[in-house]
Short mmCIF file of C-alpha atoms and ligand atoms in Angstrom, two decimals:
data_model
loop_
_atom_site.label_atom_id
_atom_site.label_comp_id
_atom_site.label_asym_id
_atom_site.label_seq_id
_atom_site.Cartn_x
_atom_site.Cartn_y
_atom_site.Cartn_z
CA MET G 23 -7.88 154.08 83.45
CA PRO G 24 -10.10 151.76 81.39
CA ASP G 25 -8.83 148.62 79.89
CA ILE G 26 -10.59 149.12 76.85
CA TYR G 27 -12.34 152.22 75.31
CA ILE G 28 -14.76 151.41 72.43
CA LYS G 29 -15.69 154.53 70.47
CA ASN G 30 -17.66 155.17 67.55
CA THR G 31 -20.21 152.37 67.74
CA LYS G 32 -23.65 151.89 67.81
CA ILE G 33 -25.53 149.51 70.31
CA TYR G 34 -29.04 148.41 70.33
CA TYR G 35 -30.75 150.38 73.31
CA ASN G 36 -34.25 151.65 74.11
CA ASN G 37 -35.60 149.78 70.88
CA SER G 38 -33.08 151.52 68.45
CA LEU G 39 -29.54 151.64 67.48
CA GLN G 40 -27.84 154.66 68.95
CA PRO G 41 -24.18 155.97 68.56
CA ALA G 42 -22.39 154.69 71.83
CA GLU G 43 -19.12 154.44 73.55
CA ILE G 44 -18.33 151.78 76.01
CA ILE G 45 -15.90 151.90 78.72
CA ILE G 46 -14.44 148.38 80.08
CA GLU G 47 -12.76 147.93 83.35
CA ASN G 48 -11.84 144.74 85.13
CA GLY G 49 -13.62 142.50 82.64
CA LYS G 50 -16.87 144.33 83.11
CA ILE G 51 -18.95 147.09 81.28
CA LYS G 52 -18.20 150.12 83.59
CA LYS G 53 -19.92 152.88 81.56
CA ILE G 54 -21.80 153.40 78.39
CA GLY G 55 -22.30 156.81 77.04
CA LYS G 56 -22.00 159.04 74.10
CA ASP G 57 -18.90 161.28 74.27
CA PHE G 58 -16.29 160.34 77.03
CA ARG G 59 -13.53 161.97 75.50
CA ILE G 60 -11.14 159.61 77.15
CA SER G 61 -7.49 160.67 76.75
CA SER G 62 -5.80 157.30 77.91
CA SER G 63 -6.79 153.83 77.90
CA ASP G 64 -4.84 150.54 77.63
CA MET G 65 -6.48 150.01 74.38
CA VAL G 66 -8.90 151.87 71.98
CA ILE G 67 -11.22 150.28 69.81
CA ASP G 68 -12.20 152.66 66.86
CA ALA G 69 -15.60 150.79 65.74
CA ARG G 70 -16.54 153.09 63.11
CA GLY G 71 -19.40 151.61 60.98
CA ALA G 72 -19.71 148.78 63.41
CA LEU G 73 -22.12 147.59 65.85
CA THR G 74 -21.45 146.28 69.36
CA LEU G 75 -23.64 143.72 70.47
CA PRO G 76 -23.66 141.04 73.32
CA ALA G 77 -21.53 138.16 72.33
CA GLY G 78 -23.58 135.12 71.73
CA ILE G 79 -24.00 132.28 74.26
CA ASP G 80 -24.27 128.90 72.74
CA VAL G 81 -25.90 126.42 75.31
CA HIS G 82 -25.58 123.34 73.08
CA VAL G 83 -21.99 122.35 71.78
CA HIS G 84 -20.14 118.98 71.60
CA PHE G 85 -16.51 119.89 72.00
CA ARG G 86 -15.85 116.19 71.99
CA GLU G 87 -12.92 116.03 74.65
CA PRO G 88 -12.27 113.88 76.40
CA GLY G 89 -12.30 110.84 74.05
CA MET G 90 -13.03 112.14 70.69
CA THR G 91 -10.25 114.64 70.09
CA LEU G 92 -9.78 113.91 66.37
CA LYS G 93 -13.03 115.46 65.67
CA GLU G 94 -12.59 118.52 68.10
CA ASN G 95 -11.06 119.55 71.60
CA TRP G 96 -11.52 122.33 74.01
CA TYR G 97 -9.08 124.61 72.39
CA THR G 98 -10.47 124.24 68.65
CA GLY G 99 -13.74 124.12 69.77
CA SER G 100 -13.56 127.40 71.69
CA CYS G 101 -11.47 128.90 69.17
CA SER G 102 -14.22 128.39 66.55
CA ALA G 103 -16.80 129.67 69.15
CA ALA G 104 -14.59 132.76 69.57
CA ALA G 105 -14.00 133.45 65.94
CA GLY G 106 -17.90 133.32 65.35
CA GLY G 107 -18.59 135.85 68.03
CA ILE G 108 -19.57 133.45 70.84
CA ALA G 109 -18.10 134.06 74.47
CA THR G 110 -20.02 131.26 76.42
CA VAL G 111 -20.71 127.58 75.67
CA ILE G 112 -22.16 124.90 77.63
CA ASP G 113 -20.97 121.50 76.56
CA GLN G 114 -22.69 118.26 76.13
CA PRO G 115 -22.06 115.07 78.24
CA ASN G 116 -21.87 112.50 75.43
CA THR G 117 -17.94 112.36 75.35
CA VAL G 118 -15.78 109.46 76.03
CA PRO G 119 -16.25 108.78 78.99
CA PRO G 120 -19.56 110.31 79.15
CA THR G 121 -20.00 113.08 81.87
CA THR G 122 -22.07 110.86 84.32
CA ASP G 123 -20.18 111.02 87.55
CA ARG G 124 -17.62 112.80 89.62
CA ARG G 125 -14.56 111.23 87.99
CA SER G 126 -15.81 112.20 84.36
CA PHE G 127 -16.78 115.57 85.38
CA GLU G 128 -13.53 116.40 86.74
CA GLN G 129 -11.55 114.88 84.00
CA LYS G 130 -13.62 117.05 81.64
CA LEU G 131 -13.42 120.17 83.88
CA LYS G 132 -9.56 119.94 84.17
CA LEU G 133 -9.18 119.74 80.30
CA ALA G 134 -11.67 122.55 79.61
CA ARG G 135 -9.92 124.68 82.28
CA ASN G 136 -6.42 123.86 80.58
CA LYS G 137 -7.60 124.62 77.20
CA SER G 138 -10.95 126.56 76.64
CA ILE G 139 -10.38 130.34 75.49
CA VAL G 140 -14.02 131.14 76.09
CA ASP G 141 -16.06 130.94 79.39
CA PHE G 142 -17.95 127.43 79.76
CA GLY G 143 -20.54 125.49 81.47
CA ILE G 144 -20.65 121.51 81.72
CA ASN G 145 -23.72 119.64 81.56
CA GLY G 146 -24.21 116.43 83.60
CA GLY G 147 -25.26 113.19 81.82
CA VAL G 148 -28.26 111.22 82.29
CA THR G 149 -28.03 107.45 81.66
CA GLY G 150 -28.97 104.89 84.39
CA ASN G 151 -27.03 107.05 86.95
CA ILE G 152 -29.76 108.64 88.71
CA GLU G 153 -27.96 108.01 91.94
CA LYS G 154 -25.03 110.28 90.61
CA LEU G 155 -27.20 113.18 89.70
CA LYS G 156 -26.89 114.90 93.08
CA GLU G 157 -23.50 114.56 93.31
CA LEU G 158 -23.08 116.06 89.58
CA TRP G 159 -25.30 118.87 90.65
CA ARG G 160 -23.12 119.76 93.75
CA LEU G 161 -20.06 119.63 91.55
CA GLY G 162 -21.41 122.32 89.34
CA VAL G 163 -22.84 121.14 86.30
CA THR G 164 -25.03 123.68 84.50
CA ALA G 165 -28.01 121.39 83.78
CA PHE G 166 -28.60 117.77 82.99
CA GLY G 167 -28.67 116.32 79.53
CA GLU G 168 -29.05 116.56 76.75
CA ILE G 169 -31.13 113.53 77.86
CA PHE G 170 -31.58 111.44 74.78
CA MET G 171 -35.21 109.97 74.48
CA ALA G 172 -33.63 108.46 71.12
CA GLU G 173 -30.45 107.02 69.80
CA SER G 174 -27.90 109.70 68.99
CA THR G 175 -24.13 109.95 68.85
CA GLY G 176 -22.74 108.43 71.92
CA GLY G 177 -25.48 105.80 72.45
CA LEU G 178 -26.79 107.48 75.69
CA ASN G 179 -30.47 107.13 75.24
CA ILE G 180 -32.58 105.83 77.92
CA ASN G 181 -36.03 104.16 78.26
CA ASP G 182 -39.45 105.81 79.31
CA GLU G 183 -39.06 104.64 82.82
CA THR G 184 -35.47 105.87 83.57
CA PHE G 185 -36.54 109.19 81.86
CA GLU G 186 -39.14 109.70 84.27
CA GLU G 187 -37.08 108.63 87.13
CA ALA G 188 -34.32 111.06 85.91
CA LEU G 189 -36.82 113.94 85.68
CA ALA G 190 -38.27 113.29 89.19
CA GLU G 191 -34.64 113.44 90.49
CA ILE G 192 -33.78 116.55 88.82
CA LYS G 193 -37.04 118.04 90.23
CA LYS G 194 -35.94 117.18 93.63
CA LEU G 195 -32.45 118.82 93.04
CA GLY G 196 -34.29 122.09 91.73
CA ALA G 197 -32.15 121.57 88.63
CA LEU G 198 -32.86 121.85 84.77
CA ALA G 199 -33.41 118.99 82.47
CA THR G 200 -32.52 119.41 78.94
CA ILE G 201 -34.05 117.23 76.62
CA HIS G 202 -33.23 115.63 72.97
CA ALA G 203 -36.86 114.53 72.19
CA GLU G 204 -37.21 112.05 69.59
CA ASP G 205 -39.58 108.65 70.07
CA GLU G 206 -37.03 105.78 69.97
CA LYS G 207 -39.90 103.00 69.59
CA MET G 208 -41.02 104.91 66.39
CA ARG G 209 -37.59 105.09 65.05
CA LEU G 210 -36.87 101.47 65.69
CA GLU G 211 -39.97 100.59 63.81
CA LEU G 212 -39.45 102.69 60.98
CA GLU G 213 -36.03 101.59 60.56
CA GLN G 214 -37.45 98.22 59.87
CA LEU G 215 -39.95 99.27 57.55
CA LEU G 216 -37.26 101.59 55.57
CA LYS G 217 -34.58 98.88 55.40
CA ASP G 218 -34.48 99.03 51.80
CA ASP G 219 -34.91 102.54 51.20
CA VAL G 220 -31.53 103.72 49.81
CA SER G 221 -32.67 107.33 49.08
CA TYR G 222 -30.63 110.42 50.60
CA GLU G 223 -33.91 111.37 52.51
CA TYR G 224 -33.84 108.04 54.30
CA HIS G 225 -32.80 109.77 57.57
CA SER G 226 -35.72 112.46 57.38
CA LYS G 227 -38.09 109.55 56.89
CA VAL G 228 -36.76 107.30 59.58
CA ARG G 229 -36.93 110.26 62.23
CA PRO G 230 -40.24 111.91 60.85
CA ASN G 231 -41.80 114.81 62.20
CA ALA G 232 -44.27 112.67 64.13
CA CYS G 233 -41.19 111.31 65.89
CA GLU G 234 -40.37 114.54 67.36
CA ALA G 235 -43.79 115.28 67.98
CA SER G 236 -44.72 112.32 69.88
CA ALA G 237 -41.63 112.57 72.18
CA VAL G 238 -42.25 116.12 72.85
CA GLN G 239 -45.96 115.48 73.73
CA SER G 240 -44.66 112.75 76.34
CA ALA G 241 -41.92 115.07 77.61
CA LEU G 242 -44.54 117.98 77.97
CA GLU G 243 -46.89 115.58 80.03
CA LEU G 244 -44.00 114.43 82.39
CA ILE G 245 -42.80 118.04 82.82
CA SER G 246 -46.12 119.10 83.89
CA LYS G 247 -46.97 116.14 86.07
CA LEU G 248 -43.49 116.51 87.89
CA GLN G 249 -43.32 120.25 87.71
CA VAL G 250 -39.88 119.86 86.67
CA ARG G 251 -37.84 122.83 84.87
CA ALA G 252 -37.04 121.77 81.59
CA HIS G 253 -35.44 122.83 78.24
CA PHE G 254 -36.18 121.22 74.72
CA CYS G 255 -32.99 120.81 72.58
CA HIS G 256 -33.06 121.46 68.81
CA LEU G 257 -36.73 121.50 68.19
CA SER G 258 -37.24 121.14 64.34
CA THR G 259 -41.00 120.46 63.54
CA LEU G 260 -44.10 122.59 62.71
CA GLU G 261 -45.79 120.17 65.18
CA ALA G 262 -43.30 120.75 68.13
CA VAL G 263 -43.71 124.39 67.66
CA GLY G 264 -47.44 124.25 67.86
CA MET G 265 -47.41 122.35 71.10
CA VAL G 266 -45.03 124.72 72.52
CA ARG G 267 -47.14 127.57 71.47
CA LYS G 268 -50.23 125.91 73.05
CA GLU G 269 -48.43 125.07 76.40
CA LYS G 270 -46.96 128.60 76.65
CA TYR G 271 -50.46 130.17 75.83
CA LEU G 272 -51.94 128.24 78.51
CA ALA G 273 -49.29 129.07 81.17
CA LYS G 274 -49.93 132.82 80.25
CA ARG G 275 -53.55 132.59 80.46
CA ASP G 276 -53.15 131.06 84.04
CA ASP G 277 -50.68 133.79 84.89
CA LYS G 278 -47.87 131.11 85.36
CA LYS G 279 -44.12 131.13 83.91
CA PRO G 280 -43.82 128.07 81.51
CA LEU G 281 -41.89 125.58 83.18
CA PHE G 282 -39.76 125.05 80.07
CA THR G 283 -37.85 126.71 77.30
CA CYS G 284 -36.72 125.48 73.95
CA GLU G 285 -34.02 126.09 71.21
CA VAL G 286 -33.59 125.93 67.63
CA THR G 287 -30.49 125.43 65.61
CA PRO G 288 -29.23 127.11 62.60
CA HIS G 289 -29.39 123.93 60.64
CA HIS G 290 -33.10 123.49 61.12
CA LEU G 291 -33.69 127.21 60.07
CA PHE G 292 -31.40 127.75 57.09
CA LEU G 293 -31.12 124.18 55.68
CA SER G 294 -34.04 121.68 54.56
CA THR G 295 -34.63 118.52 53.06
CA LYS G 296 -34.16 120.10 49.60
CA ASP G 297 -30.25 119.94 50.63
CA TRP G 298 -30.15 116.20 50.94
CA GLU G 299 -28.83 115.55 47.66
CA ARG G 300 -26.24 118.41 47.82
CA LEU G 301 -24.98 117.49 51.56
CA ARG G 302 -25.51 113.89 51.43
CA ALA G 303 -24.35 112.34 54.80
CA PHE G 304 -22.93 115.99 55.62
CA GLY G 305 -26.51 116.91 56.21
CA LYS G 306 -27.16 114.06 58.37
CA MET G 307 -28.02 115.24 62.19
CA ASN G 308 -30.57 114.24 64.60
CA PRO G 309 -33.40 115.73 64.63
CA PRO G 310 -33.01 115.44 60.78
CA LEU G 311 -33.25 118.16 58.07
CA ARG G 312 -37.27 119.29 57.68
CA GLY G 313 -39.56 120.41 54.99
CA SER G 314 -40.36 123.93 54.12
CA HIS G 315 -43.48 124.00 56.43
CA SER G 316 -41.52 123.31 59.51
CA ILE G 317 -39.01 125.81 58.58
CA LYS G 318 -41.59 128.53 58.28
CA ALA G 319 -43.00 127.36 61.53
CA LEU G 320 -39.57 127.64 63.18
CA VAL G 321 -39.04 131.18 61.85
CA ASN G 322 -42.36 132.18 63.14
CA GLY G 323 -41.94 130.59 66.29
CA LEU G 324 -38.59 132.28 66.86
CA ASN G 325 -40.04 135.59 66.09
CA ASP G 326 -43.31 135.52 68.13
CA GLY G 327 -41.38 134.21 71.27
CA THR G 328 -42.55 130.45 71.09
CA ILE G 329 -38.84 129.55 70.59
CA ASP G 330 -36.69 131.07 73.28
CA MET G 331 -33.31 130.77 71.71
CA VAL G 332 -31.01 129.64 69.05
CA ALA G 333 -28.21 127.30 69.93
CA SER G 334 -25.73 125.42 67.35
CA ASP G 335 -25.71 121.72 68.45
CA HIS G 336 -22.15 121.98 67.30
CA ALA G 337 -21.64 118.38 66.58
CA PRO G 338 -18.35 117.84 64.66
CA HIS G 339 -17.45 114.68 62.63
CA LEU G 340 -14.47 113.99 60.43
CA GLU G 341 -14.91 114.47 56.73
CA SER G 342 -13.70 110.73 56.38
CA GLU G 343 -16.59 109.86 58.67
CA LYS G 344 -19.12 111.64 56.97
CA ASP G 345 -18.15 110.76 53.39
CA LEU G 346 -20.08 107.62 53.70
CA ASP G 347 -23.22 106.02 52.92
CA ILE G 348 -26.17 107.79 54.70
CA ARG G 349 -26.68 104.83 57.00
CA PHE G 350 -23.43 104.54 58.24
CA ALA G 351 -22.01 107.99 58.61
CA PRO G 352 -22.52 109.53 62.27
CA SER G 353 -25.13 112.18 62.69
CA GLY G 354 -24.03 115.69 63.72
CA VAL G 355 -22.79 118.94 61.78
CA PRO G 356 -20.39 121.55 63.20
CA GLY G 357 -21.93 124.96 63.58
CA VAL G 358 -20.67 127.02 66.64
CA GLU G 359 -18.85 129.39 64.48
CA THR G 360 -21.41 130.02 61.90
CA LEU G 361 -24.27 130.66 64.48
CA MET G 362 -23.96 134.39 65.16
CA PRO G 363 -22.83 135.12 61.45
CA LEU G 364 -25.85 133.24 59.93
CA MET G 365 -28.26 134.88 62.33
CA LEU G 366 -26.81 138.30 61.52
CA ALA G 367 -27.32 137.62 57.64
CA ALA G 368 -30.80 136.54 58.51
CA VAL G 369 -31.14 139.93 60.18
CA LYS G 370 -30.01 141.64 56.99
CA LYS G 371 -32.51 139.72 54.94
CA ASN G 372 -35.41 140.81 57.26
CA ILE G 373 -35.86 137.29 58.45
CA LEU G 374 -36.00 138.49 61.95
CA LEU G 375 -35.27 141.69 63.89
CA LEU G 376 -32.11 142.82 65.49
CA SER G 377 -33.78 142.96 68.93
CA ARG G 378 -35.14 139.52 68.59
CA MET G 379 -31.63 138.24 67.29
CA ILE G 380 -29.76 139.57 70.26
CA MET G 381 -32.62 138.22 72.62
CA VAL G 382 -32.23 134.74 71.30
CA THR G 383 -28.61 134.51 71.27
CA SER G 384 -27.72 136.28 74.54
CA ARG G 385 -30.36 137.40 77.01
CA ASN G 386 -32.74 134.35 76.89
CA PRO G 387 -29.98 131.59 76.89
CA ALA G 388 -28.29 133.43 79.91
CA LYS G 389 -31.71 133.58 82.01
CA ALA G 390 -32.89 130.03 81.14
CA PHE G 391 -29.51 128.38 82.12
CA GLY G 392 -28.62 130.73 85.16
CA LEU G 393 -25.93 132.60 83.37
CA ASP G 394 -27.33 135.99 84.18
CA LEU G 395 -26.66 135.55 87.73
CA LEU G 396 -23.02 135.09 86.65
CA GLY G 397 -22.90 138.47 84.76
CA LYS G 398 -23.59 136.80 81.37
CA GLY G 399 -25.88 137.78 78.62
CA LYS G 400 -26.41 141.63 78.46
CA LEU G 401 -24.75 144.63 77.24
CA GLU G 402 -25.32 146.86 80.24
CA VAL G 403 -23.26 148.43 82.84
CA GLY G 404 -21.93 145.88 85.56
CA PHE G 405 -22.38 142.79 83.23
CA ASP G 406 -19.38 140.86 81.77
CA ALA G 407 -17.84 142.77 78.66
CA ASP G 408 -18.65 139.76 76.53
CA LEU G 409 -19.12 141.57 73.29
CA MET G 410 -18.88 141.15 69.51
CA ILE G 411 -18.10 144.04 67.29
CA VAL G 412 -19.45 143.49 63.66
CA ASN G 413 -20.13 145.42 60.51
CA PRO G 414 -23.32 144.48 59.28
CA ARG G 415 -22.10 145.61 55.51
CA ASN G 416 -19.57 142.65 55.64
CA LEU G 417 -21.78 140.07 54.32
CA GLN G 418 -19.71 137.22 53.12
CA PRO G 419 -19.95 133.64 51.88
CA ILE G 420 -18.88 130.93 54.49
CA ARG G 421 -16.03 128.87 53.68
CA ALA G 422 -14.84 126.03 55.40
CA GLU G 423 -11.13 127.12 55.30
CA MET G 424 -11.80 130.04 57.09
CA LEU G 425 -13.46 128.11 60.03
CA HIS G 426 -11.37 126.83 63.37
CA SER G 427 -13.19 123.54 64.10
CA LYS G 428 -11.32 120.30 63.67
CA ALA G 429 -14.20 119.25 61.54
CA GLY G 430 -12.82 120.98 58.49
CA TRP G 431 -16.26 121.33 56.83
CA THR G 432 -19.48 123.26 57.08
CA PRO G 433 -22.98 122.17 55.89
CA PHE G 434 -23.36 125.99 55.35
CA GLU G 435 -20.73 126.36 52.84
CA GLY G 436 -21.23 129.25 50.29
CA MET G 437 -24.04 130.75 52.57
CA ASP G 438 -24.16 134.41 53.35
CA ALA G 439 -22.81 135.33 56.63
CA VAL G 440 -21.63 138.46 58.59
CA PHE G 441 -18.74 137.34 60.87
CA PRO G 442 -17.22 139.51 63.73
CA GLN G 443 -14.54 141.85 63.61
CA TYR G 444 -13.94 141.61 67.14
CA THR G 445 -15.03 139.20 70.04
CA LEU G 446 -14.34 140.22 73.39
CA SER G 447 -14.72 137.87 76.51
CA ARG G 448 -14.40 139.62 79.99
CA GLY G 449 -12.76 142.73 78.30
CA GLU G 450 -10.21 140.51 76.48
CA VAL G 451 -9.92 140.36 72.80
CA LEU G 452 -10.21 136.87 71.72
CA TRP G 453 -10.52 137.38 68.24
CA THR G 454 -9.39 140.54 66.01
CA GLU G 455 -8.26 140.94 62.49
CA GLU G 456 -8.79 137.29 61.68
CA CYS G 457 -6.80 136.01 64.19
CA ILE G 458 -7.21 134.36 67.68
CA ASN G 459 -5.67 136.30 70.46
CA ALA G 460 -6.32 134.31 73.48
CA LYS G 461 -4.46 131.87 75.57
CA PRO G 462 -5.66 128.38 75.89
CA GLY G 463 -7.08 128.10 79.52
CA ARG G 464 -8.23 131.81 79.91
CA GLY G 465 -11.77 130.53 79.53
CA ASN G 466 -13.75 130.34 83.14
CA PHE G 467 -15.86 127.54 84.44
CA LEU G 468 -19.34 128.77 85.08
CA GLU G 469 -20.61 127.06 88.18
CA GLY G 470 -24.16 125.61 88.08
CA GLY G 471 -26.68 126.44 90.75
CA GLY G 472 -25.97 123.45 92.82
CA LYS G 473 -22.27 123.99 93.46
CA LYS G 474 -21.30 123.81 96.95
CA SER G 475 -18.22 124.69 98.61
CA LYS G 476 -16.04 121.95 100.12
CA GLU G 477 -17.32 122.72 103.70
CA GLU G 478 -21.02 122.81 102.68
CA TYR G 479 -20.33 119.64 101.07
CA GLU G 480 -19.16 117.91 104.15
CA GLU G 481 -21.84 119.42 106.19
CA ASP G 482 -24.28 118.03 103.72
CA ASP G 483 -22.90 114.54 103.75
CA GLU G 484 -22.87 114.59 107.82
CA ASN G 485 -26.54 115.53 107.82
CA SER G 486 -27.41 112.89 105.34
CA GLU G 487 -25.57 110.22 107.32
CA GLU G 488 -27.33 111.50 110.41
CA ALA G 489 -30.62 111.17 108.53
CA GLY G 490 -29.63 107.63 107.36
CA SER G 491 -28.70 106.52 111.04
CA ASP G 492 -32.24 107.56 112.18
N1 NCD D 501 -27.28 116.20 66.73
C1 NCD D 501 -26.60 115.39 66.27
O1 NCD D 501 -26.94 114.55 65.28
N2 NCD D 501 -25.58 114.58 66.86
C2 NCD D 501 -25.02 114.90 68.26
C3 NCD D 501 -25.88 114.37 69.34
C4 NCD D 501 -27.12 115.22 69.43
O2 NCD D 501 -27.28 116.27 69.66
O3 NCD D 501 -28.12 114.42 69.41
C5 NCD D 501 -23.52 114.60 68.34
O4 NCD D 501 -23.03 114.58 69.58
O5 NCD D 501 -22.90 114.30 67.20
ZN1 ZN D 502 -29.48 116.04 70.44
ZN1 ZN D 503 -26.56 117.69 70.83
#
């Protein structure tokens, strides 16, 4: 008997929307067909008028635990994800303490295992801790970073020398480096120059397009020099899209797979410098809001394959912290719950095709972070039944009151969105009828590619001791 039988739905298959039924057993998609006529099942979902899509994978969230649980914790963050159609997240290391060694990793893992309702990966932080990266990789971090080339929340930014050393070590491990690319030297200089600027746009001026472009350029050079696999977080500028397009073109011309992937956030796609006055410090994030030329380039880049995926950079801060002068408020905006709903609304508005939307929110993030090997990212027999069921006609304005993040506000207030009717993770309904339906701690830890068993670990240590005694 199937665990769940979804009937009267449509799925995107063979380049079009097709009527379908889905049978889920033991958390996996067991069968996809047209007319199973199942008579008994633990649960039947009649999805008349609705689409069933792969649930979103958000490779960039800051769930703030340990250490900043007033802003968010693993339960509230993961509920926010589930209510927005996201069933997998990857958490960033700028918590307190930062996730930079075994102890802090294990502390976070335990908290996440006890509280998360969605499956999760944990990234390893990169500071001066080069000698700790191997251990973090063996413990199962998904990737390294975001590696901060410039100051952002948590103050984990590193200098050029450490950055190169870190990338070299990550290459040695065969791991993935994820990069927050902004030029810290340029930012510091501009901070001096603009010290009397009291405009709302100050934050966009102090981290201008050139600030991202310069860092992306030097990161691309290092990636190529060291041949390390990398991923650019939250690209936001026309210039960066141009550089990435060129590099990808050159790789293709030479019949090579590009060494890197990149993401864009919904706030860089759907908000702009025009929103400064309305949002004030609620629109402050790194990299900052951009002008209309960059937005056009990001949309084009997302459509033509230059940009690989959308990620939220969910970075909640309290309303009281944001309700300050632009210079003093912390950077970051919540967004895990509104990512899929905004992207679905964008499909409705013909900003991108449904097929591309599915690709950039599930398959591509899964592939880039090795989650496809763990059954994530595709609505196909044998994959995890991580699904969202949505009625595309349900366009509604985003309201902060409906959201589940502890932040309690959203920069997307009033904007059109399509929220899911159901979110399923491994065949369990997490979200339906506007209610969370899952126990804290049901989320699984998704081990990264370097994870070793205890035995392998000890064996490896013995070998390195032997090597050391030679
Ligand atoms: N994006 C932000 O402005 N802030 C993020 C950190 C980051 O991604 O840079 C945060 O953790 O608050
Ligand atoms: Zn960042
Ligand atoms: Zn971030």
